[in-house]
């Protein structure tokens, strides 16, 4: 029987228990950093990019390779999908060649369409709507710093963008309180945001916060946009001081120093951006393992001591 693959596209579509299990696996894989289990022996991941990337590309490539698999990186301009070939044909052909595909592209609907026609897992590596892989690494980082995400207060500062929207999806899954300080003209209708609080004032959001998080004011594809309205939301030492004394500063990177955050904040011990970046690797491994395990391909868990279950399925049938 052909099963539906485990796509990783929208956090709100994945059961909370499953997300927690992926997270736990990520922590265990981090402990095995220097003796990585060969979970993906002989497996291939196609990586399609229509936007730039440092962390996402590194984390997927290193994750696959450390765990025994390999990758094929394709810029959108180099493949037929960027020309005349349909999403459906691309999905069906990829499904005959590789064991999974990750894609970074603005058009979120295209990623969902790719998944609809794929018999292999599709992973959202950032669209204009969301960045779920990033938020998994962020949650890992918060668990490391505070022991749990439950009950932690996260204050988001600035743009209402793809990363902000993914924090909103993550809040009920991870049990954190989320207050977002966003310029009034960009604020979403908060009546259907499941209790997420949206405010104008960054200092109101920062009060009692354990985490202050921001992102660029100009996401990829928005070049040329005005940034004046974001100036009051810049993360400064003064804003950090309005949060809890042990509050941490997070940012998915890349950072625009002196814009959304000052150099001064980045040089304090509160700044955990490099832990956050490293956790992309460990989270990615766990996401890939979950994606592959229901896809009719072999995930070699038997090589791993801390194995959630022995899942050695038969070879993929087209
Ligand atoms: N945070 C993040 O996704 O970084 P890259 O754009 O470098 O992949
Ligand atoms: N919001 C940013 C995130 C980059 C990782 C962007 O889309 O460019």
Short mmCIF file of C-alpha atoms and ligand atoms in Angstrom, two decimals:
data_model
loop_
_atom_site.label_atom_id
_atom_site.label_comp_id
_atom_site.label_asym_id
_atom_site.label_seq_id
_atom_site.Cartn_x
_atom_site.Cartn_y
_atom_site.Cartn_z
CA UNK A 1 0.00 0.00 0.00
CA UNK A 2 1.37 3.42 -0.93
CA UNK A 3 1.17 5.80 2.03
CA UNK A 4 0.95 9.57 1.96
CA UNK A 5 4.43 10.92 2.60
CA UNK A 6 5.14 13.04 5.65
CA UNK A 7 5.35 16.50 4.10
CA UNK A 8 6.77 19.29 6.29
CA UNK A 9 5.08 22.41 4.97
CA UNK A 10 2.87 24.00 7.62
CA UNK A 11 3.42 23.53 11.36
CA UNK A 12 -0.29 23.88 12.06
CA UNK A 13 -1.03 20.78 9.94
CA UNK A 14 1.31 18.51 11.93
CA UNK A 15 -0.02 17.00 15.17
CA UNK A 16 1.44 18.52 18.33
CA UNK A 17 2.62 15.12 19.59
CA UNK A 18 4.48 14.51 16.31
CA UNK A 19 6.17 17.91 16.46
CA UNK A 20 7.26 17.19 20.04
CA UNK A 21 8.68 13.82 18.97
CA UNK A 22 10.63 15.44 16.13
CA UNK A 23 12.00 17.98 18.60
CA UNK A 24 13.05 15.27 21.06
CA UNK A 25 14.80 13.42 18.25
CA UNK A 26 16.61 16.65 17.32
CA UNK A 27 17.97 16.97 20.86
CA UNK A 28 19.17 13.34 20.81
CA UNK A 29 20.83 13.82 17.43
CA UNK A 30 22.61 16.88 18.78
CA UNK A 31 24.08 14.70 21.53
CA UNK A 32 25.29 12.35 18.78
CA UNK A 33 26.86 15.21 16.85
CA UNK A 34 30.30 13.59 16.66
CA UNK A 35 29.05 10.05 16.00
CA UNK A 36 26.06 10.63 13.76
CA UNK A 37 23.91 7.54 13.17
CA UNK A 38 23.75 6.59 9.50
CA UNK A 39 19.97 6.99 9.25
CA UNK A 40 19.97 8.08 5.62
CA UNK A 41 22.43 5.58 4.17
CA UNK A 42 22.10 5.73 0.38
CA UNK A 43 19.26 8.26 0.37
CA UNK A 44 19.04 11.41 -1.77
CA UNK A 45 17.52 14.81 -1.16
CA UNK A 46 16.82 17.27 -3.98
CA UNK A 47 17.20 20.89 -2.90
CA UNK A 48 15.51 23.55 -5.05
CA UNK A 49 16.33 27.21 -4.43
CA UNK A 50 14.59 30.26 -5.86
CA UNK A 51 16.02 32.47 -3.09
CA UNK A 52 19.42 32.84 -1.45
CA UNK A 53 20.40 30.80 1.59
CA UNK A 54 23.33 30.15 3.89
CA UNK A 55 21.94 28.36 6.96
CA UNK A 56 19.20 26.39 5.24
CA UNK A 57 21.46 25.11 2.52
CA UNK A 58 24.25 24.26 4.97
CA UNK A 59 21.97 22.55 7.44
CA UNK A 60 20.19 20.37 4.88
CA UNK A 61 23.40 19.43 3.08
CA UNK A 62 25.38 18.66 6.23
CA UNK A 63 22.43 16.84 7.81
CA UNK A 64 22.02 14.55 4.82
CA UNK A 65 25.73 13.90 4.44
CA UNK A 66 26.52 13.35 8.14
CA UNK A 67 23.70 10.81 8.30
CA UNK A 68 24.90 8.91 5.24
CA UNK A 69 22.81 10.43 2.45
CA UNK A 70 23.54 12.90 -0.30
CA UNK A 71 22.05 15.98 -1.91
CA UNK A 72 21.44 17.49 -5.34
CA UNK A 73 21.24 21.28 -5.23
CA UNK A 74 19.34 22.97 -8.05
CA UNK A 75 18.78 26.68 -8.61
CA UNK A 76 15.35 27.37 -10.04
CA UNK A 77 16.96 28.87 -13.15
CA UNK A 78 18.80 25.61 -13.81
CA UNK A 79 15.80 23.28 -13.88
CA UNK A 80 12.79 22.95 -16.16
CA UNK A 81 10.37 23.99 -13.38
CA UNK A 82 11.70 27.52 -13.80
CA UNK A 83 10.73 27.32 -17.47
CA UNK A 84 7.83 25.54 -19.10
CA UNK A 85 7.60 22.30 -17.12
CA UNK A 86 4.57 21.96 -14.88
CA UNK A 87 4.74 21.52 -11.12
CA UNK A 88 2.94 18.19 -11.50
CA UNK A 89 5.46 16.75 -13.94
CA UNK A 90 8.34 18.01 -11.84
CA UNK A 91 6.85 16.37 -8.75
CA UNK A 92 6.30 13.04 -10.50
CA UNK A 93 9.79 12.94 -11.99
CA UNK A 94 11.49 13.96 -8.72
CA UNK A 95 9.54 11.16 -7.02
CA UNK A 96 11.23 8.60 -9.31
CA UNK A 97 14.75 9.88 -8.64
CA UNK A 98 15.15 11.02 -5.06
CA UNK A 99 13.78 10.22 -1.61
CA UNK A 100 12.76 13.74 -0.66
CA UNK A 101 12.74 17.32 -1.87
CA UNK A 102 13.19 20.59 -0.05
CA UNK A 103 12.24 23.82 -1.75
CA UNK A 104 12.77 27.51 -0.98
CA UNK A 105 10.51 29.69 -3.10
CA UNK A 106 8.20 32.67 -2.48
CA UNK A 107 5.06 31.02 -3.84
CA UNK A 108 3.63 28.95 -0.97
CA UNK A 109 0.84 27.46 -3.11
CA UNK A 110 3.44 26.05 -5.50
CA UNK A 111 5.02 24.12 -2.61
CA UNK A 112 1.63 22.70 -1.68
CA UNK A 113 0.97 21.76 -5.30
CA UNK A 114 4.37 20.05 -5.48
CA UNK A 115 3.41 18.01 -2.42
CA UNK A 116 0.03 17.08 -3.87
CA UNK A 117 1.71 15.39 -6.83
CA UNK A 118 4.73 13.91 -5.01
CA UNK A 119 5.04 10.41 -3.64
CA UNK A 120 8.11 11.60 -1.71
CA UNK A 121 8.13 14.09 1.18
CA UNK A 122 8.26 17.80 0.37
CA UNK A 123 9.87 20.16 2.89
CA UNK A 124 9.15 23.89 3.00
CA UNK A 125 12.55 25.57 3.31
CA UNK A 126 10.93 29.07 3.39
CA UNK A 127 8.11 30.60 1.41
CA UNK A 128 6.64 34.09 1.63
CA UNK A 129 4.13 32.61 4.09
CA UNK A 130 6.21 30.51 6.45
CA UNK A 131 9.56 29.11 7.56
CA UNK A 132 8.75 26.04 9.69
CA UNK A 133 12.27 24.55 9.75
CA UNK A 134 13.56 27.77 11.32
CA UNK A 135 10.99 27.72 14.08
CA UNK A 136 11.84 24.11 14.99
CA UNK A 137 15.45 25.21 15.56
CA UNK A 138 14.22 28.21 17.54
CA UNK A 139 12.11 25.98 19.77
CA UNK A 140 15.10 23.68 20.35
CA UNK A 141 17.15 26.70 21.38
CA UNK A 142 14.49 27.91 23.83
CA UNK A 143 14.24 24.41 25.33
CA UNK A 144 18.00 24.42 25.83
CA UNK A 145 17.98 27.82 27.51
CA UNK A 146 14.82 27.55 29.63
CA UNK A 147 14.19 23.78 29.84
CA UNK A 148 10.84 24.05 28.09
CA UNK A 149 8.88 26.24 25.70
CA UNK A 150 5.75 25.95 27.82
CA UNK A 151 4.93 29.13 29.68
CA UNK A 152 7.80 31.06 28.12
CA UNK A 153 6.86 34.56 26.98
CA UNK A 154 8.13 35.44 23.49
CA UNK A 155 8.01 39.05 22.31
CA UNK A 156 8.25 39.50 18.54
CA UNK A 157 9.39 42.90 17.24
CA UNK A 158 8.89 44.42 13.79
CA UNK A 159 7.59 43.10 10.51
CA UNK A 160 4.60 40.78 10.08
CA UNK A 161 6.44 38.39 7.78
CA UNK A 162 6.90 34.68 7.05
CA UNK A 163 8.86 34.05 10.27
CA UNK A 164 6.33 36.00 12.36
CA UNK A 165 3.47 33.97 10.88
CA UNK A 166 5.25 30.72 11.71
CA UNK A 167 5.66 31.80 15.35
CA UNK A 168 1.88 32.22 15.41
CA UNK A 169 1.43 28.65 14.11
CA UNK A 170 3.95 27.36 16.66
CA UNK A 171 2.46 29.01 19.76
CA UNK A 172 -0.35 26.48 20.42
CA UNK A 173 1.96 23.58 19.52
CA UNK A 174 4.68 24.58 21.98
CA UNK A 175 2.57 26.28 24.65
CA UNK A 176 4.37 29.63 24.72
CA UNK A 177 2.82 33.05 25.19
CA UNK A 178 3.34 35.25 22.14
CA UNK A 179 3.04 39.03 22.09
CA UNK A 180 3.88 40.77 18.83
CA UNK A 181 4.80 44.45 18.53
CA UNK A 182 4.06 45.36 14.90
CA UNK A 183 3.53 48.77 13.23
CA UNK A 184 -0.24 49.45 13.24
CA UNK A 185 -0.49 49.60 9.44
CA UNK A 186 0.86 46.02 9.14
CA UNK A 187 -1.00 44.35 11.97
CA UNK A 188 -3.16 41.34 11.09
CA UNK A 189 -6.70 40.99 12.38
CA UNK A 190 -6.01 39.50 15.81
CA UNK A 191 -9.54 38.12 16.30
CA UNK A 192 -8.59 34.81 14.64
CA UNK A 193 -5.04 34.48 15.94
CA UNK A 194 -5.78 32.01 18.76
CA UNK A 195 -5.05 34.36 21.62
CA UNK A 196 -1.86 35.83 20.19
CA UNK A 197 -1.61 39.43 21.38
CA UNK A 198 -0.70 42.14 18.84
CA UNK A 199 0.37 45.53 20.19
CA UNK A 200 1.78 48.79 18.83
CA UNK A 201 4.26 49.40 21.65
CA UNK A 202 7.49 47.34 21.71
CA UNK A 203 7.99 48.10 25.42
CA UNK A 204 4.56 46.69 26.25
CA UNK A 205 5.47 43.49 24.36
CA UNK A 206 8.87 43.24 26.06
CA UNK A 207 7.51 43.43 29.61
CA UNK A 208 8.21 40.11 31.45
CA UNK A 209 9.43 38.53 28.18
CA UNK A 210 11.88 35.62 28.30
CA UNK A 211 12.71 35.93 24.62
CA UNK A 212 12.98 38.99 22.40
CA UNK A 213 12.97 38.00 18.75
CA UNK A 214 13.08 39.95 15.53
CA UNK A 215 13.88 39.51 11.85
CA UNK A 216 14.92 41.66 8.93
CA UNK A 217 12.61 44.53 8.01
CA UNK A 218 13.06 43.68 4.33
CA UNK A 219 12.50 40.03 3.51
CA UNK A 220 13.87 38.50 0.32
CA UNK A 221 11.79 39.70 -2.60
CA UNK A 222 10.78 42.95 -0.84
CA UNK A 223 13.91 44.92 -1.76
CA UNK A 224 13.28 48.66 -2.04
CA UNK A 225 10.55 48.67 0.63
CA UNK A 226 10.55 51.58 3.11
CA UNK A 227 11.72 50.77 6.63
CA UNK A 228 10.98 53.99 8.53
CA UNK A 229 7.89 52.55 10.25
CA UNK A 230 10.03 49.82 11.84
CA UNK A 231 12.50 52.16 13.54
CA UNK A 232 10.64 52.18 16.92
CA UNK A 233 10.85 48.36 16.89
CA UNK A 234 14.65 48.19 16.67
CA UNK A 235 15.98 45.89 19.41
CA UNK A 236 18.27 48.01 21.57
CA UNK A 237 19.83 47.50 24.99
CA UNK A 238 17.07 49.69 26.40
CA UNK A 239 14.40 47.41 24.92
CA UNK A 240 16.20 44.30 26.19
CA UNK A 241 16.27 45.89 29.66
CA UNK A 242 12.48 46.08 29.60
CA UNK A 243 12.34 42.27 29.40
CA UNK A 244 13.18 39.75 32.15
CA UNK A 245 16.78 40.02 33.45
CA UNK A 246 17.64 36.60 31.95
CA UNK A 247 15.90 37.26 28.63
CA UNK A 248 17.61 36.05 25.46
CA UNK A 249 17.78 37.68 22.04
CA UNK A 250 16.97 35.57 18.98
CA UNK A 251 17.09 36.20 15.24
CA UNK A 252 16.90 33.65 12.42
CA UNK A 253 19.68 35.51 10.51
CA UNK A 254 20.82 37.02 8.21
CA UNK A 255 21.05 40.11 10.44
CA UNK A 256 21.16 43.70 9.24
CA UNK A 257 23.26 45.20 12.01
CA UNK A 258 22.18 48.64 13.08
CA UNK A 259 18.74 48.15 11.53
CA UNK A 260 16.46 45.66 13.31
CA UNK A 261 19.03 45.17 16.11
CA UNK A 262 21.98 47.15 17.42
CA UNK A 263 25.54 45.86 17.54
CA UNK A 264 25.46 46.43 21.28
CA UNK A 265 22.72 43.81 21.79
CA UNK A 266 24.51 41.36 19.53
CA UNK A 267 27.62 41.53 21.70
CA UNK A 268 25.86 40.67 24.98
CA UNK A 269 25.59 37.15 26.48
CA UNK A 270 21.82 37.41 25.94
CA UNK A 271 22.39 36.97 22.21
CA UNK A 272 21.98 33.29 21.25
CA UNK A 273 21.92 33.63 17.47
CA UNK A 274 24.77 31.19 16.79
CA UNK A 275 23.22 28.47 18.96
CA UNK A 276 20.03 29.09 17.03
CA UNK A 277 21.88 28.76 13.73
CA UNK A 278 23.62 25.55 14.82
CA UNK A 279 20.31 24.07 15.91
CA UNK A 280 19.12 24.33 12.32
CA UNK A 281 21.40 21.34 11.67
CA UNK A 282 20.08 19.14 14.47
CA UNK A 283 16.46 20.09 13.89
CA UNK A 284 16.87 19.46 10.16
CA UNK A 285 18.13 15.93 10.77
CA UNK A 286 15.08 15.13 12.88
CA UNK A 287 12.70 16.73 10.37
CA UNK A 288 14.28 14.74 7.54
CA UNK A 289 14.05 11.49 9.53
CA UNK A 290 10.35 12.05 10.19
CA UNK A 291 9.71 12.98 6.57
CA UNK A 292 11.46 9.90 5.23
CA UNK A 293 10.07 7.37 7.65
CA UNK A 294 6.57 7.13 6.18
CA UNK A 295 7.61 7.33 2.56
CA UNK A 296 8.37 3.78 1.60
CA UNK A 297 12.10 4.29 1.90
CA UNK A 298 14.57 2.91 4.36
CA UNK A 299 15.43 4.95 7.42
CA UNK A 300 18.21 2.98 9.05
CA UNK A 301 17.15 3.45 12.65
CA UNK A 302 18.67 0.13 13.57
CA UNK A 303 22.05 1.89 13.41
CA UNK A 304 20.94 4.31 16.07
CA UNK A 305 20.89 3.44 19.77
CA UNK A 306 18.38 6.10 20.78
CA UNK A 307 15.96 4.87 18.15
CA UNK A 308 12.32 5.93 18.48
CA UNK A 309 11.29 2.80 16.55
CA UNK A 310 12.80 0.36 14.12
CA UNK A 311 11.42 1.45 10.80
CA UNK A 312 12.95 -0.51 7.96
CA UNK A 313 10.37 -0.46 5.22
CA UNK A 314 10.74 -1.99 1.78
CA UNK A 315 12.20 -0.12 -1.14
CA UNK A 316 10.02 2.55 -2.64
CA UNK A 317 7.51 1.33 -5.24
CA UNK A 318 6.70 3.83 -7.99
N1 LIG B 1 17.59 31.61 8.71
C1 LIG B 1 17.75 31.20 7.44
O1 LIG B 1 16.86 30.53 6.86
O2 LIG B 1 18.93 31.54 6.88
P1 LIG B 1 19.31 31.39 5.35
O3 LIG B 1 18.45 32.34 4.57
O4 LIG B 1 20.75 31.73 5.28
O5 LIG B 1 19.04 29.98 4.92
N1 LIG B 2 12.02 36.94 6.62
C1 LIG B 2 13.28 36.61 6.01
C2 LIG B 2 13.81 35.35 6.58
C3 LIG B 2 15.16 34.93 6.05
C4 LIG B 2 15.62 33.63 6.61
C5 LIG B 2 13.13 36.50 4.50
O1 LIG B 2 12.13 35.93 4.05
O2 LIG B 2 13.98 36.99 3.79
#
